[in-house]
Amino acid sequence: MGRTELTDFIRFLEDSPSVFHAVHTIAKRLEQAGFRRLDEKNPAWDMAPGGSYYVTRNDSAIISFRLPEKKPECLKIMASHSDSPCFKIKPDPELESAGCIKLNIEPYGGMLKTTWFDRPLSVAGRVLADTEEGIVQKLVSVDRDLLIIPSLAIHMDREANEKPMTNVQTDMQPLFASAEHKGEFMQIIARAAGLDSADKILGADLFLVNRQKPYVWGPSDEYISAPKLDDLMCVYGTLMGFLGAPAADGALTMHCVFDNEEVGSRSKQGAESTFLTDCFTRIRESLGLTFSEMHAAAQNGLMISADNAHAVHPSHTDKADPVSRPRMNGGIVLKYHAGQLYTTDGVSAAYVKKLCGSLGIPVQNFVNRSDMRGGSTLGNIANTQLSMNTADIGLAQLAMHSSCETAGTQDLDYLVRFAREF
Ligand code: CO
């Protein structure tokens, strides 16, 4: 992947410090490409054949689609997720201790907790403000080093290297300020949201942000390390492919980004919600299509669930399957799981391999070691709402769910090209 494209990907990451910012960033890029916003609260979705539209839910999930000129004969969906493991700030966040103010936080998703210690952190998310126009949502990103989660010195915990202390309530509350700044945290949030007082904030969804800037490295710039590559790398790659593709004759193409994958997808904006099928129903109603016509289009189509995959760790090669050994920059990873945590089967694998073959994109396989449980993703969960042939793919990365992850730059190019052709 060229430097220009990588710079654009880095900008996308930096524009997306929270799920709300990620969805806002995606929406902006869709608008620039001529997509029109639809509102779930509006009963009339005014759409025309050949048009391009998008809709958000909770401002943390987003579905965009292109209508074909004629009746859709086939449905092509790409799905990924906007969220990443992090820490959420509790209401009334300040805690006083030993002359300091700490913030009361709780974990969101299954992260590698030690990777959050001793590094500059900040806060991003949204607040709901009491204004003269009523309750208004505002995005917030405090663009400065604001917090740190300090380790306990080795002298006071001689087992720290063997048994790191990572109890979120007792060991990981981030340090904000000295005690004389009591009450100032929400004032900083209010100012960042353009409000004159913290009293105006009626609601908030605020998350810790790792301030680590994304960086490209390796002798030939072959690696990228950054927070939240899982799954913003697949979000970006599939979006760029989707936006770069010509209108597909007879196919209804959709790009879905769901929230809450890291906590099981069970929310109104997650993959287990009705968001996708609700959109499907409303498109059908607006275009005057029968249920059978849309059902047939779905059964004629394919869903690609794109969520990053594990590369074999060069220091822990025994943690991977003995035969399927994905590596960074080794191409699109097809993920298989007999217990159906991944959706890929013979049918969907064949389609992905044929498409990759026609583009000269290498394909790698991922399976768990047979004695390890492994992770899960959103494809099989989305299938419970909309049943259709689906393949789980991803890009191979290291340090999944660390606050800074590492992946291959060439793989991003593969995904963009794959998504465009799909
Ligand atoms: Co993921």
XYZ file of C-alpha atoms and ligand atoms in Angstrom:
423
model
C 0.000 0.000 0.000
C 1.350 3.420 -0.944
C 2.247 6.161 1.513
C -0.705 8.330 0.422
C -3.228 5.595 1.169
C -1.545 4.813 4.488
C -1.609 8.494 5.451
C -5.329 8.503 4.690
C -5.854 5.400 6.846
C -3.899 7.027 9.694
C -6.081 10.138 9.371
C -9.163 7.895 9.553
C -7.820 6.297 12.764
C -6.992 9.673 14.289
C -10.440 11.008 13.396
C -12.006 8.035 15.242
C -11.038 8.218 18.956
C -14.461 6.805 19.998
C -17.229 4.775 18.341
C -19.240 7.976 17.901
C -16.319 9.672 16.171
C -15.741 6.602 13.999
C -19.347 6.638 12.782
C -19.201 10.416 12.277
C -16.013 9.973 10.216
C -17.592 7.216 8.093
C -20.719 9.353 7.552
C -18.598 12.317 6.418
C -16.786 10.149 3.889
C -20.088 8.729 2.625
C -21.489 12.255 2.192
C -18.392 13.308 0.270
C -19.078 10.354 -2.035
C -22.675 11.540 -2.599
C -24.499 9.278 -0.150
C -27.663 10.794 1.322
C -28.557 10.506 4.990
C -31.784 8.735 5.969
C -33.308 9.020 9.430
C -34.877 6.044 11.201
C -37.253 8.495 12.912
C -38.672 9.569 9.556
C -41.378 7.141 8.368
C -40.808 8.087 4.722
C -37.521 6.982 3.206
C -37.482 8.768 -0.101
C -35.260 6.641 -2.314
C -34.725 6.223 -6.019
C -33.263 3.275 -7.942
C -29.550 3.837 -8.459
C -29.307 6.020 -5.351
C -26.801 5.829 -2.474
C -27.913 6.213 1.152
C -26.837 5.724 4.737
C -28.477 5.504 8.123
C -27.049 5.502 11.653
C -28.342 3.998 14.883
C -27.302 5.389 18.276
C -24.669 7.309 16.265
C -22.396 4.338 16.945
C -23.509 1.962 14.158
C -23.943 2.835 10.490
C -25.331 1.091 7.413
C -24.813 2.457 3.924
C -26.110 1.014 0.675
C -26.331 1.467 -3.064
C -29.526 0.596 -4.869
C -29.346 -0.989 -8.307
C -31.155 0.628 -11.239
C -33.462 -2.359 -11.552
C -34.969 -4.779 -9.045
C -32.228 -6.203 -6.848
C -31.453 -9.793 -7.777
C -28.634 -10.222 -5.352
C -27.553 -8.817 -1.995
C -23.904 -8.188 -1.165
C -23.120 -7.158 2.384
C -19.865 -6.300 4.108
C -19.961 -6.047 7.894
C -17.416 -4.980 10.507
C -17.452 -3.302 13.926
C -16.862 0.217 15.199
C -15.926 -0.581 18.807
C -12.690 -1.731 20.432
C -11.924 -2.854 23.980
C -11.307 0.134 26.248
C -12.442 1.651 29.537
C -15.693 3.504 30.084
C -15.893 6.352 32.572
C -18.585 5.846 35.199
C -21.096 8.571 36.129
C -19.810 10.940 38.858
C -16.298 9.915 37.884
C -14.060 11.595 40.437
C -12.492 9.638 43.307
C -10.243 11.316 45.894
C -7.277 9.382 47.268
C -3.915 10.342 48.805
C -4.115 13.967 47.732
C -5.038 13.022 44.186
C -8.155 12.805 42.045
C -8.611 9.528 40.194
C -11.364 8.602 37.726
C -13.765 5.763 38.345
C -13.738 3.535 35.259
C -15.036 0.120 34.253
C -13.837 -2.215 31.486
C -15.522 -2.333 28.086
C -14.673 -5.628 26.366
C -11.808 -8.057 26.966
C -8.596 -6.083 26.722
C -4.959 -6.809 27.570
C -5.087 -4.630 30.650
C -1.353 -4.194 31.269
C -1.036 -2.334 27.955
C -2.959 0.597 29.442
C -0.449 1.391 32.204
C 2.017 4.299 32.159
C 1.079 5.868 28.854
C -0.602 9.151 27.996
C -4.383 8.801 27.895
C -7.261 11.102 27.128
C -11.036 10.938 26.862
C -13.487 10.846 23.949
C -17.159 10.053 23.444
C -20.357 12.061 23.546
C -22.331 14.199 25.949
C -26.013 15.071 25.946
C -26.320 18.761 26.688
C -29.228 20.789 28.034
C -29.564 23.659 25.541
C -32.209 26.178 24.519
C -33.028 23.899 21.568
C -33.609 20.966 23.952
C -31.289 18.039 24.629
C -28.495 18.091 22.061
C -25.803 15.467 21.492
C -22.236 16.699 21.158
C -19.122 14.736 20.278
C -16.256 15.233 22.709
C -12.569 14.537 22.222
C -10.135 16.101 24.665
C -7.167 16.550 22.362
C -4.396 16.603 24.971
C -2.617 14.258 27.357
C -5.000 14.187 30.296
C -4.648 10.986 32.344
C -2.307 8.158 33.266
C -2.777 4.762 34.914
C 0.396 4.547 37.035
C 1.962 1.160 37.810
C 2.886 0.206 41.335
C 6.688 0.286 41.728
C 8.485 -3.060 41.466
C 9.831 -2.441 45.013
C 6.297 -2.715 46.402
C 5.233 -5.692 44.333
C 8.090 -8.107 43.676
C 5.724 -10.408 41.764
C 4.668 -7.666 39.359
C 6.342 -9.312 36.372
C 4.902 -12.746 37.097
C 1.474 -11.694 38.357
C 0.607 -8.163 37.232
C -2.066 -6.474 39.335
C -4.888 -5.561 36.957
C -8.002 -5.309 39.094
C -9.801 -2.476 37.322
C -11.469 -1.151 40.472
C -8.412 -1.196 42.731
C -5.335 -1.068 40.465
C -6.347 0.747 37.301
C -8.278 3.920 38.107
C -6.459 6.602 36.093
C -4.834 9.570 37.818
C -6.370 12.882 36.769
C -5.145 15.678 39.029
C -4.017 16.805 42.453
C -6.812 17.176 45.004
C -7.206 20.966 44.621
C -8.618 20.327 41.132
C -11.586 18.447 42.565
C -14.666 18.904 40.393
C -12.762 20.008 37.302
C -12.911 16.825 35.225
C -16.430 17.360 33.902
C -15.611 21.061 33.406
C -12.838 20.010 31.006
C -15.303 17.723 29.223
C -17.865 20.536 29.025
C -15.309 22.947 27.536
C -14.205 20.326 24.985
C -17.883 19.956 24.019
C -18.230 23.725 23.575
C -20.413 24.131 26.671
C -19.917 26.863 29.266
C -20.658 24.669 32.279
C -20.599 21.027 33.354
C -24.099 21.565 34.800
C -25.373 21.520 31.206
C -24.293 17.889 30.767
C -27.307 15.641 31.371
C -25.822 12.440 30.007
C -22.462 11.139 28.827
C -20.814 8.114 27.195
C -17.099 8.741 27.678
C -14.192 6.377 27.092
C -10.460 6.396 27.748
C -8.319 6.889 24.655
C -4.745 5.717 24.168
C -2.883 8.767 22.822
C -0.371 6.613 20.929
C -0.172 7.927 17.368
C -0.353 5.282 14.615
C 3.058 4.567 13.074
C 4.251 2.736 10.005
C 7.519 0.864 10.370
C 9.744 -1.962 9.092
C 12.506 -1.765 6.446
C 9.924 -1.463 3.674
C 7.143 0.127 5.758
C 5.533 -3.281 6.002
C 3.947 -2.871 9.441
C 1.552 -0.476 11.078
C 1.068 -0.218 14.856
C -1.849 1.712 16.298
C -4.710 1.534 18.768
C -7.950 -0.076 17.542
C -6.724 -1.799 14.350
C -9.325 -4.407 15.441
C -11.601 -3.507 13.818
C -11.082 -0.059 12.283
C -8.662 -1.587 9.780
C -11.461 -3.740 8.342
C -13.959 -0.875 8.649
C -11.650 1.355 6.605
C -10.595 -1.302 4.086
C -14.152 -2.390 3.297
C -15.365 1.235 3.183
C -12.668 2.303 0.724
C -13.486 -0.703 -1.463
C -17.219 0.012 -1.229
C -16.773 3.683 -2.161
C -14.344 2.850 -4.964
C -16.597 0.277 -6.618
C -18.670 1.069 -9.718
C -22.465 0.667 -9.419
C -23.221 -3.045 -9.456
C -25.774 -4.121 -12.029
C -28.653 -5.910 -10.309
C -26.939 -6.078 -6.897
C -27.960 -4.233 -3.763
C -24.631 -3.571 -2.025
C -24.432 -2.719 1.669
C -21.682 -1.664 4.059
C -22.520 -2.243 7.732
C -20.572 -1.196 10.795
C -22.054 -2.484 14.037
C -21.287 -1.417 17.591
C -20.806 -3.544 20.713
C -19.039 -6.494 19.073
C -16.551 -6.490 21.935
C -19.297 -7.078 24.492
C -21.298 -9.697 22.599
C -23.236 -7.646 19.975
C -26.448 -7.728 22.046
C -27.672 -4.140 21.900
C -29.946 -2.080 19.706
C -26.929 -1.085 17.598
C -25.076 -4.439 17.662
C -24.984 -7.228 15.082
C -27.624 -9.151 17.026
C -30.050 -6.232 16.769
C -32.701 -5.712 14.107
C -30.761 -2.761 12.604
C -29.879 -4.571 9.381
C -33.244 -6.317 8.918
C -35.081 -3.076 9.746
C -33.127 -1.349 6.967
C -33.867 -4.260 4.702
C -37.613 -3.994 5.391
C -37.655 -0.249 4.853
C -35.749 -0.511 1.575
C -38.238 -3.151 0.459
C -41.229 -0.964 1.375
C -39.769 2.129 -0.287
C -39.014 0.316 -3.515
C -42.296 -1.620 -3.538
C -40.610 -5.024 -3.523
C -42.235 -8.135 -2.172
C -40.810 -10.101 0.731
C -40.124 -12.971 -1.655
C -38.141 -10.749 -4.021
C -35.903 -9.476 -1.222
C -35.606 -12.910 0.341
C -34.495 -14.367 -2.978
C -31.961 -11.539 -3.424
C -30.472 -12.348 -0.011
C -30.319 -16.065 -0.737
C -28.666 -15.193 -4.038
C -26.071 -13.071 -2.291
C -23.217 -13.211 0.168
C -22.206 -11.498 3.376
C -18.555 -10.819 4.177
C -17.955 -10.376 7.880
C -14.597 -8.606 8.195
C -12.872 -8.615 11.574
C -9.153 -8.856 12.169
C -7.534 -12.262 12.638
C -4.562 -13.546 14.630
C -1.189 -13.838 12.931
C 1.045 -16.559 14.361
C 3.100 -14.824 17.067
C 6.797 -15.339 16.257
C 7.582 -15.959 19.947
C 4.580 -18.209 20.568
C 4.282 -20.373 17.482
C 2.817 -23.234 19.539
C -0.324 -21.180 20.259
C -1.477 -21.549 16.668
C -2.835 -24.417 14.610
C 0.052 -26.606 13.327
C -0.991 -26.290 9.679
C -2.884 -23.000 9.153
C -0.336 -20.313 10.049
C -1.476 -16.807 9.012
C 1.178 -14.103 8.867
C 1.014 -10.354 8.468
C 1.082 -9.253 4.798
C 0.214 -12.814 3.797
C -3.199 -11.888 2.372
C -6.875 -12.134 3.291
C -7.499 -14.562 6.160
C -10.505 -16.895 5.933
C -11.625 -17.878 9.448
C -13.152 -21.282 10.130
C -14.708 -22.750 13.281
C -16.544 -26.063 13.439
C -18.630 -24.786 16.367
C -19.920 -21.960 14.095
C -18.281 -19.025 15.872
C -17.048 -18.268 12.355
C -19.474 -18.583 9.456
C -17.083 -19.630 6.697
C -18.064 -22.929 5.122
C -17.197 -24.697 1.892
C -19.629 -22.560 -0.119
C -18.538 -19.132 1.113
C -14.838 -20.115 1.150
C -15.075 -21.134 -2.491
C -16.525 -17.752 -3.431
C -13.863 -15.773 -1.524
C -11.032 -17.872 -2.957
C -12.289 -17.495 -6.513
C -12.590 -13.736 -6.120
C -9.141 -13.422 -4.515
C -7.662 -15.693 -7.179
C -8.992 -13.470 -9.955
C -7.300 -10.464 -8.316
C -4.012 -12.171 -7.449
C -4.690 -11.710 -3.730
C -3.269 -14.473 -1.522
C -5.644 -16.237 0.889
C -4.647 -17.681 4.266
C -6.681 -19.905 6.580
C -7.218 -19.408 10.287
C -8.460 -22.105 12.636
C -7.954 -22.321 16.375
C -5.738 -25.004 17.838
C -8.230 -27.822 18.434
C -7.646 -27.578 22.185
C -8.150 -23.793 22.402
C -11.405 -21.902 22.478
C -10.291 -18.821 20.500
C -12.338 -15.667 19.898
C -15.612 -14.849 18.237
C -16.942 -12.156 15.933
C -20.157 -10.765 14.482
C -20.815 -12.805 11.320
C -22.603 -15.721 12.983
C -24.519 -13.279 15.200
C -25.705 -11.195 12.225
C -26.790 -14.471 10.602
C -29.311 -15.078 13.381
C -31.155 -11.961 12.134
C -30.496 -12.276 8.403
C -29.676 -15.805 7.313
C -27.559 -15.911 4.190
C -24.270 -17.370 2.990
C -21.496 -15.661 4.914
C -17.724 -15.787 5.078
C -15.646 -14.573 8.004
C -12.491 -12.892 6.876
C -9.897 -10.647 8.519
C -6.385 -9.284 8.281
C -3.662 -10.995 10.290
C -2.452 -8.976 13.257
C -0.494 -9.338 16.494
C -1.388 -8.209 20.007
C -5.150 -8.280 19.466
C -6.929 -6.258 22.181
C -3.729 -4.595 23.318
C -4.136 -0.825 23.522
C -1.682 -0.762 20.580
C -1.944 -3.487 17.924
C 0.273 -4.422 14.963
C -0.723 -5.437 11.430
C 0.616 -5.547 7.868
C 0.285 -2.553 5.519
C 0.141 -4.690 2.359
C -2.887 -6.534 3.771
C -4.900 -3.314 3.876
C -4.355 -2.899 0.155
C -5.510 -6.484 -0.382
C -8.698 -5.817 1.568
C -9.515 -2.599 -0.317
C -9.095 -4.370 -3.646
C -11.077 -7.395 -2.478
C -13.928 -5.194 -1.203
C -14.015 -3.124 -4.381
C -14.268 -6.211 -6.580
C -16.848 -7.879 -4.300
Co -12.816 -7.486 16.246
